[in-house]
Structures are given as C-alpha cells and as structure tokens.
Amino acid sequence: MKTEDNMGLEVGENKNDGVIVFSLKGRLDSNTSNDFEERLLSSIQGGENKIVLDFENLEYISSAGLRVLLKAARELKGGDGKLVLCSLKDYIREVFDLSGFVSFLPIFDTKEACVSAF
Amino acid sequence: MGNNRQIQTSEDKTSSFSLRADLAELKVLAENIEKFGELNEIPGKALFEVNLVLDELFTNLVSYGCFSDSHNFDIMLLIEDGVMFIEIKDDGKPFNPLETPEPEIQCDCDERKIGGLGIHFMRKMMDDIEYSWNNGKNRLKLTKNI
C-alpha cells in the first residue's frame, strides 16, 4: 500500500567537483513543484551552474514539473551553465519526448555519463 | 504488483470518485488510479498516462476553470476487454479541450511555453476523446486501449 508520504517528493543533494546532483524521489507535480522550483532556482542564483537531476527514483512528472525544468534551463542559458538529466524511467522519458523538452535538455542513461558531460 | 491476488469481481472493473477543486486532491486521484490499476493488472506505463492526463485536466480546472471554490470533478473509470473508458464531469467554466490549439513544441527553451502541454499529452496518450457540454457540466469521455 502507498502511504501518504509516497505521494510527495524527496530531494537529495550532493556536490562533487563543482557538479551538483539533485536526486528526486517520488512525484514532481503541481503539489510538489513549487518547493522544488524554489530549491533549484536558489541554487542557480547561488552560483551553481553544473546541475544534474537524477530521476532514478522519480515515479511521476506532470507539466507542472516540466515548467520548473524550463525555468531552470532559461536561468542557466545566460551563463555557461548546464542542466542535464539521468536515469529516466521509460514512461517519464516519453513525457520529455512528447513535450519536445529533449531538444534543450540533455538526457543520459547514467549519473556517471551526466557528470562526464560537463 | 499484487502479491495478494484476489479473484476479480465485476465491482473491481469500475471505480467512481469525486475530487474537490483543490490541488491537494491530486493525491486522492493518484491513489484511486493506482488501486484501480492493481485490481485490474493494468501495466504501469498505461496507468501513468491515465494519471497524467487526469492530473492535467484537473489542474487546469483548479487553476483556470472555477467560478468559485466549490466545484467538483467527478471521475468514472471502467475497464472492459482491455479497453479503459474514463468519464470526467465538472461544473466549472465551459471548456472544450479539443478546441485548444496544439502547442509549439519544437522551439528553443527561450520561446517555450507550458500552456497547452497537458492537452497535448491527452491527445497523444488517449485513443479517443469526446467532449460535450450539457446541464451546466463539462463532460469528457476518454478511451484508452490497454
């Protein structure tokens, strides 16, 4: 059975060699996207510009979640920063294909491949 | 899925529930869809797509479609011979999603807009979509081959 907590979003954070990795677990939807947006944008404003989003444990994303990624990608575009994604489940990947977001968000199979993309 | 498999009854093949016009109800939506999927052994991808499309429609209603905060979003799910039928009724503003223009999805991130993406997902992920407006309610019938 799913508990209340499984309907939320947990975000882990790890920084190594100038690359910051956010690991998302749970659901990125209109309930959880505001908190994540605040966190992601404030890290960009704080100077982070090599950002990996690890979606291995992301179970769900809606257009509210895509909106956050779009904002972050725009913020980074002015500088030489980059936002990349890894470990998407097949059905999550489909959302990126259908939305056309694959054209400006690089997607890799593994976290290691992401990190070496910088 | 389903360690404790039960013999299916015809009751399992339908599910009706109602959501208040409050985004917190997305949890109720997800839980109901998940339960329906487990009972009917619907593959995860198809279930995700149904959840996503209903989420987008519901989020649209809550964000743009309300006259007041007392609206309801009534959902009925039915599965029959590998085809899932979904009916959604709401008493918000008249809104025919089939009349919304297709979003521009090929452009660069500077020009990208999020508006219209939810309806775009619905068009791509559902096999049939019918809209009608009667008795002061929007009624949307979706069909998805599982």
Tab-separated table of C-alpha atoms in Angstrom:
chain	number	residue	atom	x	y	z
A	1	MET	CA	0.000	0.000	0.000
A	2	LYS	CA	1.138	3.503	-0.765
A	3	THR	CA	1.328	5.763	2.215
A	4	GLU	CA	0.715	9.483	2.285
A	5	ASP	CA	4.469	10.078	2.105
A	6	ASN	CA	4.844	8.263	-1.204
A	7	MET	CA	2.710	10.924	-2.843
A	8	GLY	CA	5.254	13.632	-2.050
A	9	LEU	CA	8.735	14.427	-3.302
A	10	GLU	CA	12.058	13.925	-1.541
A	11	VAL	CA	15.101	15.712	-2.890
A	12	GLY	CA	18.647	14.666	-2.020
A	13	GLU	CA	21.625	16.862	-2.836
A	14	ASN	CA	25.255	16.021	-3.409
A	15	LYS	CA	28.087	18.189	-4.655
A	16	ASN	CA	31.330	16.900	-6.076
A	17	ASP	CA	33.985	18.637	-8.203
A	18	GLY	CA	31.719	21.584	-8.943
A	19	VAL	CA	28.842	19.399	-10.134
A	20	ILE	CA	25.705	19.404	-8.035
A	21	VAL	CA	23.417	16.373	-8.226
A	22	PHE	CA	19.805	16.563	-7.085
A	23	SER	CA	18.255	13.120	-6.615
A	24	LEU	CA	14.496	13.168	-6.855
A	25	LYS	CA	12.326	10.544	-5.248
A	26	GLY	CA	8.555	10.452	-5.627
A	27	ARG	CA	6.297	12.774	-7.560
A	28	LEU	CA	7.009	16.085	-9.266
A	29	ASP	CA	3.515	17.506	-9.783
A	30	SER	CA	1.600	20.696	-9.040
A	31	ASN	CA	1.686	19.860	-5.323
A	32	THR	CA	5.439	19.457	-5.073
A	33	SER	CA	6.793	21.596	-7.916
A	34	ASN	CA	6.798	24.925	-6.040
A	35	ASP	CA	9.150	23.716	-3.306
A	36	PHE	CA	11.464	22.099	-5.810
A	37	GLU	CA	11.462	25.205	-8.009
A	38	GLU	CA	12.496	27.341	-5.064
A	39	ARG	CA	15.320	24.982	-4.217
A	40	LEU	CA	16.618	24.588	-7.760
A	41	LEU	CA	16.433	28.278	-8.651
A	42	SER	CA	18.025	29.385	-5.411
A	43	SER	CA	20.943	27.053	-6.029
A	44	ILE	CA	21.358	28.559	-9.508
A	45	GLN	CA	21.167	32.060	-8.075
A	46	GLY	CA	23.752	30.953	-5.533
A	47	GLY	CA	26.144	30.255	-8.397
A	48	GLU	CA	25.658	26.583	-9.194
A	49	ASN	CA	25.846	26.076	-12.943
A	50	LYS	CA	26.613	22.393	-13.453
A	51	ILE	CA	23.445	20.680	-12.401
A	52	VAL	CA	22.429	17.019	-12.682
A	53	LEU	CA	18.913	15.873	-11.925
A	54	ASP	CA	18.917	12.182	-11.085
A	55	PHE	CA	15.466	10.796	-11.909
A	56	GLU	CA	16.182	7.176	-10.987
A	57	ASN	CA	13.565	7.255	-8.233
A	58	LEU	CA	11.235	9.755	-9.817
A	59	GLU	CA	7.917	7.970	-10.232
A	60	TYR	CA	5.835	10.733	-11.724
A	61	ILE	CA	6.104	14.060	-13.534
A	62	SER	CA	3.455	16.394	-14.952
A	63	SER	CA	3.645	19.638	-16.911
A	64	ALA	CA	3.943	21.471	-13.577
A	65	GLY	CA	7.250	19.654	-13.119
A	66	LEU	CA	8.342	20.415	-16.672
A	67	ARG	CA	7.692	24.094	-16.001
A	68	VAL	CA	10.317	24.064	-13.225
A	69	LEU	CA	12.929	22.492	-15.509
A	70	LEU	CA	12.159	25.025	-18.237
A	71	LYS	CA	12.647	27.917	-15.808
A	72	ALA	CA	15.938	26.492	-14.594
A	73	ALA	CA	17.185	25.901	-18.155
A	74	ARG	CA	16.370	29.522	-19.021
A	75	GLU	CA	18.149	30.818	-15.940
A	76	LEU	CA	21.263	28.881	-16.877
A	77	LYS	CA	21.234	29.815	-20.525
A	78	GLY	CA	22.586	33.325	-19.973
A	79	GLY	CA	25.770	31.958	-18.428
A	80	ASP	CA	27.719	28.894	-19.423
A	81	GLY	CA	25.724	26.632	-17.146
A	82	LYS	CA	24.013	23.403	-17.993
A	83	LEU	CA	21.193	21.279	-16.641
A	84	VAL	CA	21.248	17.579	-17.522
A	85	LEU	CA	19.052	14.633	-16.582
A	86	CYS	CA	19.759	10.971	-15.995
A	87	SER	CA	18.152	7.593	-15.292
A	88	LEU	CA	14.644	8.340	-16.512
A	89	LYS	CA	12.082	5.575	-16.409
A	90	ASP	CA	10.724	4.800	-19.896
A	91	TYR	CA	7.348	6.375	-19.273
A	92	ILE	CA	8.979	9.517	-17.826
A	93	ARG	CA	11.226	9.713	-20.883
A	94	GLU	CA	8.103	9.640	-23.056
A	95	VAL	CA	6.908	12.876	-21.417
A	96	PHE	CA	10.163	14.556	-22.450
A	97	ASP	CA	9.839	13.217	-25.994
A	98	LEU	CA	6.204	14.263	-26.392
A	99	SER	CA	6.783	17.719	-24.921
A	100	GLY	CA	9.819	18.380	-27.103
A	101	PHE	CA	11.898	19.108	-23.987
A	102	VAL	CA	14.521	16.675	-25.285
A	103	SER	CA	15.563	19.421	-27.699
A	104	PHE	CA	17.083	21.569	-24.943
A	105	LEU	CA	17.590	19.183	-22.003
A	106	PRO	CA	20.345	16.599	-22.473
A	107	ILE	CA	19.324	13.181	-21.131
A	108	PHE	CA	21.793	10.441	-20.201
A	109	ASP	CA	21.367	6.843	-19.106
A	110	THR	CA	23.546	7.094	-16.030
A	111	LYS	CA	24.678	9.645	-13.486
A	112	GLU	CA	28.301	8.989	-14.455
A	113	ALA	CA	27.562	9.868	-18.082
A	114	CYS	CA	25.914	13.091	-16.889
A	115	VAL	CA	28.866	14.103	-14.768
A	116	SER	CA	31.331	13.496	-17.573
A	117	ALA	CA	29.209	15.662	-19.895
A	118	PHE	CA	30.460	18.820	-18.166
B	1	MET	CA	2.267	-5.983	-8.371
B	2	GLY	CA	-0.428	-7.794	-6.358
B	3	ASN	CA	1.123	-10.406	-4.063
B	4	ASN	CA	-2.295	-10.894	-2.583
B	5	ARG	CA	-4.171	-11.524	-5.795
B	6	GLN	CA	-7.850	-11.895	-5.447
B	7	ILE	CA	-10.469	-13.249	-7.726
B	8	GLN	CA	-11.695	-10.369	-9.798
B	9	THR	CA	-15.234	-9.271	-9.369
B	10	SER	CA	-17.183	-7.028	-11.688
B	11	GLU	CA	-17.047	-4.393	-8.958
B	12	ASP	CA	-13.310	-4.117	-9.480
B	13	LYS	CA	-13.814	-3.124	-13.092
B	14	THR	CA	-15.358	0.208	-12.301
B	15	SER	CA	-14.366	2.990	-9.968
B	16	SER	CA	-16.107	6.291	-9.305
B	17	PHE	CA	-14.844	9.092	-7.174
B	18	SER	CA	-15.091	12.816	-6.817
B	19	LEU	CA	-12.422	15.451	-6.224
B	20	ARG	CA	-12.853	18.866	-4.639
B	21	ALA	CA	-11.314	21.756	-6.559
B	22	ASP	CA	-8.131	21.744	-4.515
B	23	LEU	CA	-4.719	20.647	-5.811
B	24	ALA	CA	-4.180	18.601	-2.635
B	25	GLU	CA	-6.776	16.226	-4.134
B	26	LEU	CA	-4.166	15.079	-6.680
B	27	LYS	CA	-3.162	12.537	-4.034
B	28	VAL	CA	-6.676	11.135	-3.944
B	29	LEU	CA	-6.622	10.934	-7.735
B	30	ALA	CA	-3.296	9.074	-7.772
B	31	GLU	CA	-4.369	6.662	-5.021
B	32	ASN	CA	-7.636	5.800	-6.746
B	33	ILE	CA	-5.954	5.215	-10.101
B	34	GLU	CA	-3.261	3.104	-8.513
B	35	LYS	CA	-5.796	0.954	-6.712
B	36	PHE	CA	-7.827	0.511	-9.899
B	37	GLY	CA	-4.660	-0.428	-11.772
B	38	GLU	CA	-3.674	-3.051	-9.206
B	39	LEU	CA	-7.107	-4.665	-9.163
B	40	ASN	CA	-7.179	-4.873	-12.946
B	41	GLU	CA	-3.478	-5.550	-13.530
B	42	ILE	CA	-3.059	-2.547	-15.783
B	43	PRO	CA	0.578	-2.058	-16.890
B	44	GLY	CA	2.453	0.768	-15.161
B	45	LYS	CA	3.003	2.861	-18.281
B	46	ALA	CA	-0.675	2.927	-19.226
B	47	LEU	CA	-1.593	3.715	-15.643
B	48	PHE	CA	0.911	6.567	-15.533
B	49	GLU	CA	-0.575	8.002	-18.725
B	50	VAL	CA	-4.105	7.882	-17.327
B	51	ASN	CA	-2.949	9.523	-14.106
B	52	LEU	CA	-1.035	12.222	-16.007
B	53	VAL	CA	-3.933	13.104	-18.302
B	54	LEU	CA	-6.428	13.304	-15.430
B	55	ASP	CA	-3.943	15.328	-13.361
B	56	GLU	CA	-3.518	17.845	-16.201
B	57	LEU	CA	-7.271	18.191	-16.738
B	58	PHE	CA	-7.896	18.541	-13.012
B	59	THR	CA	-5.055	21.032	-12.533
B	60	ASN	CA	-6.475	23.073	-15.460
B	61	LEU	CA	-9.876	23.144	-13.808
B	62	VAL	CA	-8.493	24.210	-10.438
B	63	SER	CA	-6.212	26.837	-11.992
B	64	TYR	CA	-8.477	28.375	-14.631
B	65	GLY	CA	-11.896	26.768	-14.717
B	66	CYS	CA	-13.543	27.676	-11.446
B	67	PHE	CA	-16.279	30.188	-10.774
B	68	SER	CA	-15.941	29.600	-7.041
B	69	ASP	CA	-14.085	27.176	-4.784
B	70	SER	CA	-16.963	24.750	-4.510
B	71	HIS	CA	-16.543	22.817	-7.746
B	72	ASN	CA	-16.386	19.083	-8.133
B	73	PHE	CA	-14.546	16.902	-10.563
B	74	ASP	CA	-16.332	13.558	-10.932
B	75	ILE	CA	-14.418	10.645	-12.401
B	76	MET	CA	-15.607	7.268	-13.517
B	77	LEU	CA	-13.191	4.544	-14.621
B	78	LEU	CA	-14.247	1.384	-16.386
B	79	ILE	CA	-12.251	-1.414	-17.968
B	80	GLU	CA	-13.703	-3.885	-20.403
B	81	ASP	CA	-11.922	-6.304	-22.733
B	82	GLY	CA	-8.623	-4.464	-22.496
B	83	VAL	CA	-10.094	-1.055	-23.134
B	84	MET	CA	-10.270	1.588	-20.452
B	85	PHE	CA	-13.101	4.124	-20.517
B	86	ILE	CA	-12.805	7.295	-18.476
B	87	GLU	CA	-15.557	9.810	-17.956
B	88	ILE	CA	-14.964	13.169	-16.323
B	89	LYS	CA	-17.665	15.633	-15.372
B	90	ASP	CA	-17.083	19.030	-13.851
B	91	ASP	CA	-19.266	22.038	-13.133
B	92	GLY	CA	-16.586	24.616	-13.927
B	93	LYS	CA	-16.486	27.042	-16.846
B	94	PRO	CA	-17.337	25.534	-20.227
B	95	PHE	CA	-14.064	24.248	-21.659
B	96	ASN	CA	-13.702	22.104	-24.752
B	97	PRO	CA	-10.122	20.803	-24.754
B	98	LEU	CA	-10.497	19.678	-28.373
B	99	GLU	CA	-10.678	23.319	-29.422
B	100	THR	CA	-7.346	24.291	-27.897
B	101	PRO	CA	-4.546	24.837	-30.414
B	102	GLU	CA	-1.609	22.443	-30.499
B	103	PRO	CA	1.367	23.892	-28.621
B	104	GLU	CA	4.573	24.715	-30.449
B	105	ILE	CA	6.924	22.033	-29.168
B	106	GLN	CA	9.897	22.312	-31.485
B	107	CYS	CA	11.168	25.730	-30.430
B	108	ASP	CA	14.103	26.625	-28.249
B	109	CYS	CA	13.695	26.944	-24.480
B	110	ASP	CA	13.506	30.741	-24.610
B	111	GLU	CA	10.275	30.602	-26.576
B	112	ARG	CA	8.823	27.519	-24.970
B	113	LYS	CA	5.501	27.807	-23.198
B	114	ILE	CA	3.973	25.307	-20.807
B	115	GLY	CA	0.367	26.168	-21.600
B	116	GLY	CA	-1.354	23.530	-23.687
B	117	LEU	CA	1.068	20.736	-22.852
B	118	GLY	CA	-1.431	18.861	-20.676
B	119	ILE	CA	-3.989	18.796	-23.506
B	120	HIS	CA	-1.225	17.776	-25.909
B	121	PHE	CA	-0.445	14.790	-23.638
B	122	MET	CA	-4.129	13.879	-23.619
B	123	ARG	CA	-4.275	13.880	-27.421
B	124	LYS	CA	-1.162	11.736	-27.685
B	125	MET	CA	-1.883	9.297	-24.857
B	126	MET	CA	-5.592	8.624	-25.322
B	127	ASP	CA	-7.096	6.704	-28.235
B	128	ASP	CA	-10.385	8.564	-28.385
B	129	ILE	CA	-11.685	11.824	-26.903
B	130	GLU	CA	-15.261	13.087	-26.870
B	131	TYR	CA	-16.429	16.339	-25.346
B	132	SER	CA	-19.905	17.609	-24.615
B	133	TRP	CA	-21.483	20.350	-22.524
B	134	ASN	CA	-24.853	19.716	-21.008
B	135	ASN	CA	-26.819	20.529	-17.886
B	136	GLY	CA	-24.187	23.072	-16.938
B	137	LYS	CA	-21.405	20.497	-16.919
B	138	ASN	CA	-18.361	19.690	-18.982
B	139	ARG	CA	-18.316	16.045	-19.869
B	140	LEU	CA	-15.264	14.380	-21.331
B	141	LYS	CA	-15.123	10.755	-22.408
B	142	LEU	CA	-11.713	9.236	-22.952
B	143	THR	CA	-10.856	5.817	-24.305
B	144	LYS	CA	-7.531	4.107	-23.873
B	145	ASN	CA	-6.524	0.743	-25.272
B	146	ILE	CA	-4.528	-1.110	-22.649
